[in-house]
PDB file of C-alpha atoms in Angstrom:
ATOM      1  CA  ASP A   1      11.556 -13.375  -5.681  1.00  0.00           C
ATOM      2  CA  GLN A   2       8.040 -12.292  -4.801  1.00  0.00           C
ATOM      3  CA  GLN A   3       7.018 -13.054  -1.244  1.00  0.00           C
ATOM      4  CA  VAL A   4       3.392 -12.100  -1.862  1.00  0.00           C
ATOM      5  CA  LYS A   5       1.367 -13.095  -4.925  1.00  0.00           C
ATOM      6  CA  GLN A   6      -2.112 -12.298  -6.121  1.00  0.00           C
ATOM      7  CA  ASN A   7      -2.396 -14.678  -9.041  1.00  0.00           C
ATOM      8  CA  SER A   8      -5.645 -13.332 -10.466  1.00  0.00           C
ATOM      9  CA  PRO A   9      -5.169  -9.921 -12.103  1.00  0.00           C
ATOM     10  CA  SER A  10      -8.915  -9.468 -12.485  1.00  0.00           C
ATOM     11  CA  LEU A  11     -12.252 -10.805 -11.285  1.00  0.00           C
ATOM     12  CA  SER A  12     -15.768 -10.099 -12.506  1.00  0.00           C
ATOM     13  CA  VAL A  13     -18.879 -10.947 -10.472  1.00  0.00           C
ATOM     14  CA  GLN A  14     -22.563 -10.156 -10.587  1.00  0.00           C
ATOM     15  CA  GLU A  15     -24.058  -7.748  -8.091  1.00  0.00           C
ATOM     16  CA  GLY A  16     -25.372  -9.605  -5.043  1.00  0.00           C
ATOM     17  CA  ARG A  17     -23.035 -12.574  -5.484  1.00  0.00           C
ATOM     18  CA  ILE A  18     -19.896 -13.346  -3.494  1.00  0.00           C
ATOM     19  CA  SER A  19     -16.485 -11.996  -4.514  1.00  0.00           C
ATOM     20  CA  ILE A  20     -13.457 -13.985  -3.383  1.00  0.00           C
ATOM     21  CA  LEU A  21     -10.015 -12.452  -3.733  1.00  0.00           C
ATOM     22  CA  ASN A  22      -6.940 -14.524  -3.004  1.00  0.00           C
ATOM     23  CA  CYS A  23      -3.385 -13.926  -1.882  1.00  0.00           C
ATOM     24  CA  ASP A  24      -0.533 -16.412  -1.385  1.00  0.00           C
ATOM     25  CA  TYR A  25       2.732 -15.870   0.452  1.00  0.00           C
ATOM     26  CA  THR A  26       5.969 -17.780   0.785  1.00  0.00           C
ATOM     27  CA  ASN A  27       7.427 -16.640   4.096  1.00  0.00           C
ATOM     28  CA  SER A  28       6.079 -17.406   7.566  1.00  0.00           C
ATOM     29  CA  MET A  29       7.494 -14.349   9.303  1.00  0.00           C
ATOM     30  CA  PHE A  30       4.410 -12.125   9.089  1.00  0.00           C
ATOM     31  CA  ASP A  31       2.234 -11.098  12.015  1.00  0.00           C
ATOM     32  CA  TYR A  32      -0.430  -8.990  10.307  1.00  0.00           C
ATOM     33  CA  PHE A  33      -2.247  -9.458   7.017  1.00  0.00           C
ATOM     34  CA  LEU A  34      -4.191  -6.601   5.481  1.00  0.00           C
ATOM     35  CA  TRP A  35      -6.380  -5.744   2.534  1.00  0.00           C
ATOM     36  CA  TYR A  36      -6.340  -2.322   0.890  1.00  0.00           C
ATOM     37  CA  LYS A  37      -8.797  -1.039  -1.685  1.00  0.00           C
ATOM     38  CA  LYS A  38      -7.900   1.425  -4.411  1.00  0.00           C
ATOM     39  CA  TYR A  39     -10.142   3.448  -6.703  1.00  0.00           C
ATOM     40  CA  PRO A  40      -8.724   5.063  -9.874  1.00  0.00           C
ATOM     41  CA  ALA A  41      -6.828   8.326  -9.279  1.00  0.00           C
ATOM     42  CA  GLU A  42      -6.920   7.802  -5.507  1.00  0.00           C
ATOM     43  CA  GLY A  43      -4.535   6.362  -2.966  1.00  0.00           C
ATOM     44  CA  PRO A  44      -5.152   2.943  -1.391  1.00  0.00           C
ATOM     45  CA  THR A  45      -7.410   2.868   1.652  1.00  0.00           C
ATOM     46  CA  PHE A  46      -7.313   0.318   4.437  1.00  0.00           C
ATOM     47  CA  LEU A  47     -10.164  -2.179   4.337  1.00  0.00           C
ATOM     48  CA  ILE A  48      -9.663  -4.965   6.856  1.00  0.00           C
ATOM     49  CA  SER A  49      -6.876  -6.820   8.641  1.00  0.00           C
ATOM     50  CA  ILE A  50      -6.209 -10.012  10.556  1.00  0.00           C
ATOM     51  CA  SER A  51      -3.467 -10.957  12.955  1.00  0.00           C
ATOM     52  CA  SER A  52      -1.547 -14.197  12.593  1.00  0.00           C
ATOM     53  CA  ILE A  53      -3.134 -15.636  15.731  1.00  0.00           C
ATOM     54  CA  LYS A  54      -6.594 -15.637  14.163  1.00  0.00           C
ATOM     55  CA  ASP A  55      -8.078 -17.412  11.156  1.00  0.00           C
ATOM     56  CA  LYS A  56     -11.064 -15.169  10.470  1.00  0.00           C
ATOM     57  CA  ASN A  57     -12.045 -11.542  10.872  1.00  0.00           C
ATOM     58  CA  GLU A  58     -15.358 -10.086   9.822  1.00  0.00           C
ATOM     59  CA  ASP A  59     -16.449  -6.496   9.251  1.00  0.00           C
ATOM     60  CA  GLY A  60     -19.876  -6.092   7.720  1.00  0.00           C
ATOM     61  CA  ARG A  61     -19.859  -7.463   4.191  1.00  0.00           C
ATOM     62  CA  PHE A  62     -16.107  -8.114   4.309  1.00  0.00           C
ATOM     63  CA  THR A  63     -14.480 -11.202   5.801  1.00  0.00           C
ATOM     64  CA  VAL A  64     -10.811 -12.062   5.723  1.00  0.00           C
ATOM     65  CA  PHE A  65      -9.673 -15.659   6.129  1.00  0.00           C
ATOM     66  CA  LEU A  66      -6.146 -16.751   6.985  1.00  0.00           C
ATOM     67  CA  ASN A  67      -4.858 -20.279   6.393  1.00  0.00           C
ATOM     68  CA  LYS A  68      -1.341 -20.260   7.813  1.00  0.00           C
ATOM     69  CA  SER A  69      -0.548 -23.863   6.938  1.00  0.00           C
ATOM     70  CA  ALA A  70      -1.331 -23.165   3.281  1.00  0.00           C
ATOM     71  CA  LYS A  71       0.151 -19.642   3.487  1.00  0.00           C
ATOM     72  CA  HIS A  72      -3.047 -18.334   1.956  1.00  0.00           C
ATOM     73  CA  LEU A  73      -5.129 -15.250   2.624  1.00  0.00           C
ATOM     74  CA  SER A  74      -8.540 -14.487   1.143  1.00  0.00           C
ATOM     75  CA  LEU A  75     -11.074 -11.687   1.192  1.00  0.00           C
ATOM     76  CA  HIS A  76     -14.766 -12.454   0.833  1.00  0.00           C
ATOM     77  CA  ILE A  77     -17.230  -9.738  -0.078  1.00  0.00           C
ATOM     78  CA  VAL A  78     -20.873 -10.674   0.222  1.00  0.00           C
ATOM     79  CA  PRO A  79     -23.105  -9.420  -1.172  1.00  0.00           C
ATOM     80  CA  SER A  80     -20.983  -7.652  -3.778  1.00  0.00           C
ATOM     81  CA  GLN A  81     -22.056  -4.173  -4.845  1.00  0.00           C
ATOM     82  CA  PRO A  82     -21.098  -2.097  -7.905  1.00  0.00           C
ATOM     83  CA  GLY A  83     -19.350   0.375  -5.565  1.00  0.00           C
ATOM     84  CA  ASP A  84     -16.957  -2.431  -4.603  1.00  0.00           C
ATOM     85  CA  SER A  85     -15.426  -2.261  -8.086  1.00  0.00           C
ATOM     86  CA  ALA A  86     -11.793  -1.330  -7.419  1.00  0.00           C
ATOM     87  CA  VAL A  87      -8.292  -2.762  -7.224  1.00  0.00           C
ATOM     88  CA  TYR A  88      -7.681  -4.826  -4.088  1.00  0.00           C
ATOM     89  CA  PHE A  89      -4.185  -5.286  -2.682  1.00  0.00           C
ATOM     90  CA  CYS A  90      -3.204  -7.719   0.001  1.00  0.00           C
ATOM     91  CA  ALA A  91      -0.373  -6.473   2.209  1.00  0.00           C
ATOM     92  CA  LEU A  92       1.663  -8.414   4.729  1.00  0.00           C
ATOM     93  CA  LYS A  93       3.568  -7.005   7.680  1.00  0.00           C
ATOM     94  CA  PRO A  94       6.764  -8.797   8.704  1.00  0.00           C
ATOM     95  CA  VAL A  95       7.316  -9.365  12.409  1.00  0.00           C
ATOM     96  CA  GLN A  96       9.343  -6.625  14.147  1.00  0.00           C
ATOM     97  CA  THR A  97       8.925  -4.036  11.409  1.00  0.00           C
ATOM     98  CA  GLY A  98       6.212  -1.536  10.480  1.00  0.00           C
ATOM     99  CA  LYS A  99       6.833  -1.944   6.755  1.00  0.00           C
ATOM    100  CA  LEU A 100       4.358  -3.673   4.433  1.00  0.00           C
ATOM    101  CA  ILE A 101       4.891  -6.000   1.472  1.00  0.00           C
ATOM    102  CA  PHE A 102       2.171  -5.628  -1.136  1.00  0.00           C
ATOM    103  CA  GLY A 103       0.750  -8.066  -3.657  1.00  0.00           C
ATOM    104  CA  GLN A 104       0.285  -7.065  -7.292  1.00  0.00           C
ATOM    105  CA  GLY A 105      -3.407  -6.324  -6.917  1.00  0.00           C
ATOM    106  CA  THR A 106      -6.647  -7.789  -8.289  1.00  0.00           C
ATOM    107  CA  THR A 107      -9.109  -5.634 -10.206  1.00  0.00           C
ATOM    108  CA  LEU A 108     -12.649  -6.451  -9.134  1.00  0.00           C
ATOM    109  CA  GLN A 109     -15.575  -5.522 -11.352  1.00  0.00           C
ATOM    110  CA  VAL A 110     -19.057  -5.935  -9.933  1.00  0.00           C
ATOM    111  CA  LYS A 111     -21.679  -5.846 -12.671  1.00  0.00           C
ATOM    112  CA  PRO A 112     -25.173  -4.501 -11.932  1.00  0.00           C
TER     113      PRO A 112
ATOM    114  CA  ASN B   1      -8.004  16.873   8.811  1.00  0.00           C
ATOM    115  CA  ALA B   2      -6.705  16.895   5.266  1.00  0.00           C
ATOM    116  CA  GLY B   3      -4.882  13.614   5.919  1.00  0.00           C
ATOM    117  CA  VAL B   4      -1.987  12.984   3.545  1.00  0.00           C
ATOM    118  CA  THR B   5      -1.583  15.487   0.718  1.00  0.00           C
ATOM    119  CA  GLN B   6       0.748  15.191  -2.266  1.00  0.00           C
ATOM    120  CA  THR B   7       1.824  17.689  -4.882  1.00  0.00           C
ATOM    121  CA  PRO B   8       1.929  17.791  -7.830  1.00  0.00           C
ATOM    122  CA  LYS B   9      -0.781  15.446  -9.099  1.00  0.00           C
ATOM    123  CA  PHE B  10       0.874  15.038 -12.497  1.00  0.00           C
ATOM    124  CA  ARG B  11       4.292  15.854 -13.907  1.00  0.00           C
ATOM    125  CA  ILE B  12       6.195  15.220 -17.105  1.00  0.00           C
ATOM    126  CA  LEU B  13       9.980  15.370 -16.900  1.00  0.00           C
ATOM    127  CA  LYS B  14      12.709  15.131 -19.486  1.00  0.00           C
ATOM    128  CA  ILE B  15      15.533  12.644 -18.971  1.00  0.00           C
ATOM    129  CA  GLY B  16      18.140  14.125 -16.642  1.00  0.00           C
ATOM    130  CA  GLN B  17      15.866  16.712 -15.048  1.00  0.00           C
ATOM    131  CA  SER B  18      15.307  16.787 -11.327  1.00  0.00           C
ATOM    132  CA  MET B  19      12.236  17.376  -9.201  1.00  0.00           C
ATOM    133  CA  THR B  20      10.854  17.047  -5.698  1.00  0.00           C
ATOM    134  CA  LEU B  21       7.597  15.318  -4.889  1.00  0.00           C
ATOM    135  CA  GLN B  22       5.999  16.898  -1.862  1.00  0.00           C
ATOM    136  CA  CYS B  23       4.157  15.030   0.882  1.00  0.00           C
ATOM    137  CA  THR B  24       2.525  16.483   3.990  1.00  0.00           C
ATOM    138  CA  GLN B  25       0.415  14.862   6.700  1.00  0.00           C
ATOM    139  CA  ASP B  26      -1.552  16.558   9.472  1.00  0.00           C
ATOM    140  CA  MET B  27      -2.271  13.516  11.655  1.00  0.00           C
ATOM    141  CA  ASN B  28       0.906  13.830  13.748  1.00  0.00           C
ATOM    142  CA  HIS B  29       2.078  10.443  12.529  1.00  0.00           C
ATOM    143  CA  ASN B  30       5.621   9.393  13.351  1.00  0.00           C
ATOM    144  CA  TYR B  31       6.080   7.072  10.393  1.00  0.00           C
ATOM    145  CA  MET B  32       6.044   8.156   6.761  1.00  0.00           C
ATOM    146  CA  TYR B  33       6.641   6.169   3.584  1.00  0.00           C
ATOM    147  CA  TRP B  34       7.180   6.603  -0.145  1.00  0.00           C
ATOM    148  CA  TYR B  35       5.988   3.926  -2.568  1.00  0.00           C
ATOM    149  CA  ARG B  36       5.936   3.587  -6.319  1.00  0.00           C
ATOM    150  CA  GLN B  37       3.381   1.603  -8.262  1.00  0.00           C
ATOM    151  CA  ASP B  38       4.130   0.374 -11.758  1.00  0.00           C
ATOM    152  CA  PRO B  39       1.390  -1.022 -14.039  1.00  0.00           C
ATOM    153  CA  GLY B  40       0.279  -4.492 -12.947  1.00  0.00           C
ATOM    154  CA  MET B  41       2.560  -4.383  -9.958  1.00  0.00           C
ATOM    155  CA  GLY B  42       2.051  -3.864  -6.289  1.00  0.00           C
ATOM    156  CA  LEU B  43       3.420  -0.978  -4.307  1.00  0.00           C
ATOM    157  CA  LYS B  44       7.169  -1.025  -3.813  1.00  0.00           C
ATOM    158  CA  LEU B  45       8.664   0.808  -0.835  1.00  0.00           C
ATOM    159  CA  ILE B  46      11.252   3.419  -1.842  1.00  0.00           C
ATOM    160  CA  TYR B  47      12.145   5.084   1.469  1.00  0.00           C
ATOM    161  CA  TYR B  48      10.598   5.408   4.881  1.00  0.00           C
ATOM    162  CA  SER B  49      11.061   7.483   8.013  1.00  0.00           C
ATOM    163  CA  VAL B  50      10.294   6.674  11.643  1.00  0.00           C
ATOM    164  CA  GLY B  51      10.553  10.277  12.777  1.00  0.00           C
ATOM    165  CA  ALA B  52      12.041  13.682  12.054  1.00  0.00           C
ATOM    166  CA  GLY B  53      15.702  13.345  11.120  1.00  0.00           C
ATOM    167  CA  ILE B  54      15.537   9.565  10.613  1.00  0.00           C
ATOM    168  CA  THR B  55      15.189   7.947   7.195  1.00  0.00           C
ATOM    169  CA  ASP B  56      16.004   4.539   5.773  1.00  0.00           C
ATOM    170  CA  LYS B  57      15.995   2.744   2.452  1.00  0.00           C
ATOM    171  CA  GLY B  58      13.192   0.524   1.311  1.00  0.00           C
ATOM    172  CA  GLU B  59      13.123  -2.048  -1.452  1.00  0.00           C
ATOM    173  CA  VAL B  60      13.810   0.251  -4.451  1.00  0.00           C
ATOM    174  CA  PRO B  61      15.778   3.349  -3.276  1.00  0.00           C
ATOM    175  CA  ASN B  62      18.150   3.822  -6.220  1.00  0.00           C
ATOM    176  CA  GLY B  63      17.725   7.155  -7.987  1.00  0.00           C
ATOM    177  CA  TYR B  64      15.862   8.790  -5.094  1.00  0.00           C
ATOM    178  CA  ASN B  65      16.645  10.774  -1.971  1.00  0.00           C
ATOM    179  CA  VAL B  66      14.539  11.841   0.986  1.00  0.00           C
ATOM    180  CA  SER B  67      14.722  14.088   3.988  1.00  0.00           C
ATOM    181  CA  ARG B  68      12.556  14.477   7.077  1.00  0.00           C
ATOM    182  CA  SER B  69      13.157  17.788   8.806  1.00  0.00           C
ATOM    183  CA  THR B  70       9.675  17.988  10.375  1.00  0.00           C
ATOM    184  CA  THR B  71       7.065  15.500  11.514  1.00  0.00           C
ATOM    185  CA  GLU B  72       4.632  16.750   8.847  1.00  0.00           C
ATOM    186  CA  ASP B  73       6.751  16.757   5.681  1.00  0.00           C
ATOM    187  CA  PHE B  74       8.545  13.986   3.812  1.00  0.00           C
ATOM    188  CA  PRO B  75       9.698  15.141   0.344  1.00  0.00           C
ATOM    189  CA  LEU B  76      11.056  12.709  -2.248  1.00  0.00           C
ATOM    190  CA  ARG B  77      13.813  13.965  -4.566  1.00  0.00           C
ATOM    191  CA  LEU B  78      14.651  12.658  -8.038  1.00  0.00           C
ATOM    192  CA  GLU B  79      18.053  14.015  -9.062  1.00  0.00           C
ATOM    193  CA  LEU B  80      18.511  12.662 -12.595  1.00  0.00           C
ATOM    194  CA  ALA B  81      15.195  11.477 -13.947  1.00  0.00           C
ATOM    195  CA  ALA B  82      15.226   8.302 -16.043  1.00  0.00           C
ATOM    196  CA  PRO B  83      12.419   6.612 -18.038  1.00  0.00           C
ATOM    197  CA  SER B  84      12.491   3.751 -15.520  1.00  0.00           C
ATOM    198  CA  GLN B  85      11.181   6.202 -12.928  1.00  0.00           C
ATOM    199  CA  THR B  86       7.928   6.656 -14.830  1.00  0.00           C
ATOM    200  CA  SER B  87       5.403   5.527 -12.247  1.00  0.00           C
ATOM    201  CA  VAL B  88       2.713   6.578  -9.803  1.00  0.00           C
ATOM    202  CA  TYR B  89       4.166   7.656  -6.475  1.00  0.00           C
ATOM    203  CA  PHE B  90       2.278   7.346  -3.211  1.00  0.00           C
ATOM    204  CA  CYS B  91       3.157   8.828   0.129  1.00  0.00           C
ATOM    205  CA  ALA B  92       1.740   7.268   3.292  1.00  0.00           C
ATOM    206  CA  SER B  93       1.890   7.793   7.035  1.00  0.00           C
ATOM    207  CA  SER B  94       1.054   5.860  10.196  1.00  0.00           C
ATOM    208  CA  TYR B  95       1.399   5.998  13.944  1.00  0.00           C
ATOM    209  CA  LYS B  96       4.477   4.568  15.558  1.00  0.00           C
ATOM    210  CA  PHE B  97       4.851   0.833  15.308  1.00  0.00           C
ATOM    211  CA  GLU B  98       5.245  -1.021  18.602  1.00  0.00           C
ATOM    212  CA  PRO B  99       6.162  -4.727  18.295  1.00  0.00           C
ATOM    213  CA  GLY B 100       3.567  -6.931  19.953  1.00  0.00           C
ATOM    214  CA  THR B 101       0.776  -4.368  19.745  1.00  0.00           C
ATOM    215  CA  GLN B 102      -2.109  -3.929  17.328  1.00  0.00           C
ATOM    216  CA  TYR B 103      -0.889  -2.901  13.909  1.00  0.00           C
ATOM    217  CA  ASN B 104      -1.539   0.720  12.917  1.00  0.00           C
ATOM    218  CA  GLU B 105      -2.798   1.152   9.385  1.00  0.00           C
ATOM    219  CA  GLN B 106      -1.042   3.310   6.834  1.00  0.00           C
ATOM    220  CA  PHE B 107      -2.940   6.270   5.376  1.00  0.00           C
ATOM    221  CA  PHE B 108      -2.154   7.076   1.759  1.00  0.00           C
ATOM    222  CA  GLY B 109      -2.125  10.270  -0.253  1.00  0.00           C
ATOM    223  CA  PRO B 110      -3.804  10.506  -3.692  1.00  0.00           C
ATOM    224  CA  GLY B 111      -0.570   9.935  -5.602  1.00  0.00           C
ATOM    225  CA  THR B 112       1.635  11.747  -8.114  1.00  0.00           C
ATOM    226  CA  ARG B 113       1.706  10.441 -11.675  1.00  0.00           C
ATOM    227  CA  LEU B 114       5.177  11.001 -13.105  1.00  0.00           C
ATOM    228  CA  THR B 115       6.229  10.471 -16.706  1.00  0.00           C
ATOM    229  CA  VAL B 116       9.869  10.718 -17.773  1.00  0.00           C
ATOM    230  CA  LEU B 117      10.434  11.154 -21.505  1.00  0.00           C
TER     231      LEU B 117
END
């Protein structure tokens, strides 16, 4: 029973366009929602997060949106760059614990 | 700071062999974690530790053991390797979690790719 789902295994966009990565969850007991980025042969690195009391957080080209009623999280990258090509994982933190629950990941390819 | 380091980078084991995956962090983090990542899957938590001498099971602990004798080191032990343990293993660390405060991100090592034949 997966609590966190990234339904798109892959996404391909043109350089300069917007990339939208999505994540759905089934449980309401999360207080932080995060995105991690992973390049091949490297460990994941933290990208951006949002707390459950907000619906948007922006950091440069990256914006995370949280729709709690729909239990949906998304990451927008604009403009997309070839260096953004990586696997993106959403990760959710349950209330009262420091542990994370990860989605399956979406492979983003940004074409020049 | 080297951050989180893991050794070895790659290993091939025969069924029934044992090995220890090493993990060290130099950020003085209280919390440390072991994850495995299978193809097309997210990271699954194997074990975690909230401080020296304290460990607890994660989502997929069967077939593994851990110890935490120092703040810096968190080795993962496979006693009887099985093909189902073929995976990429990531160690991570973070500062202490305090409920109601800003979440502290986890820092990951580069991973160990393990194949059991």
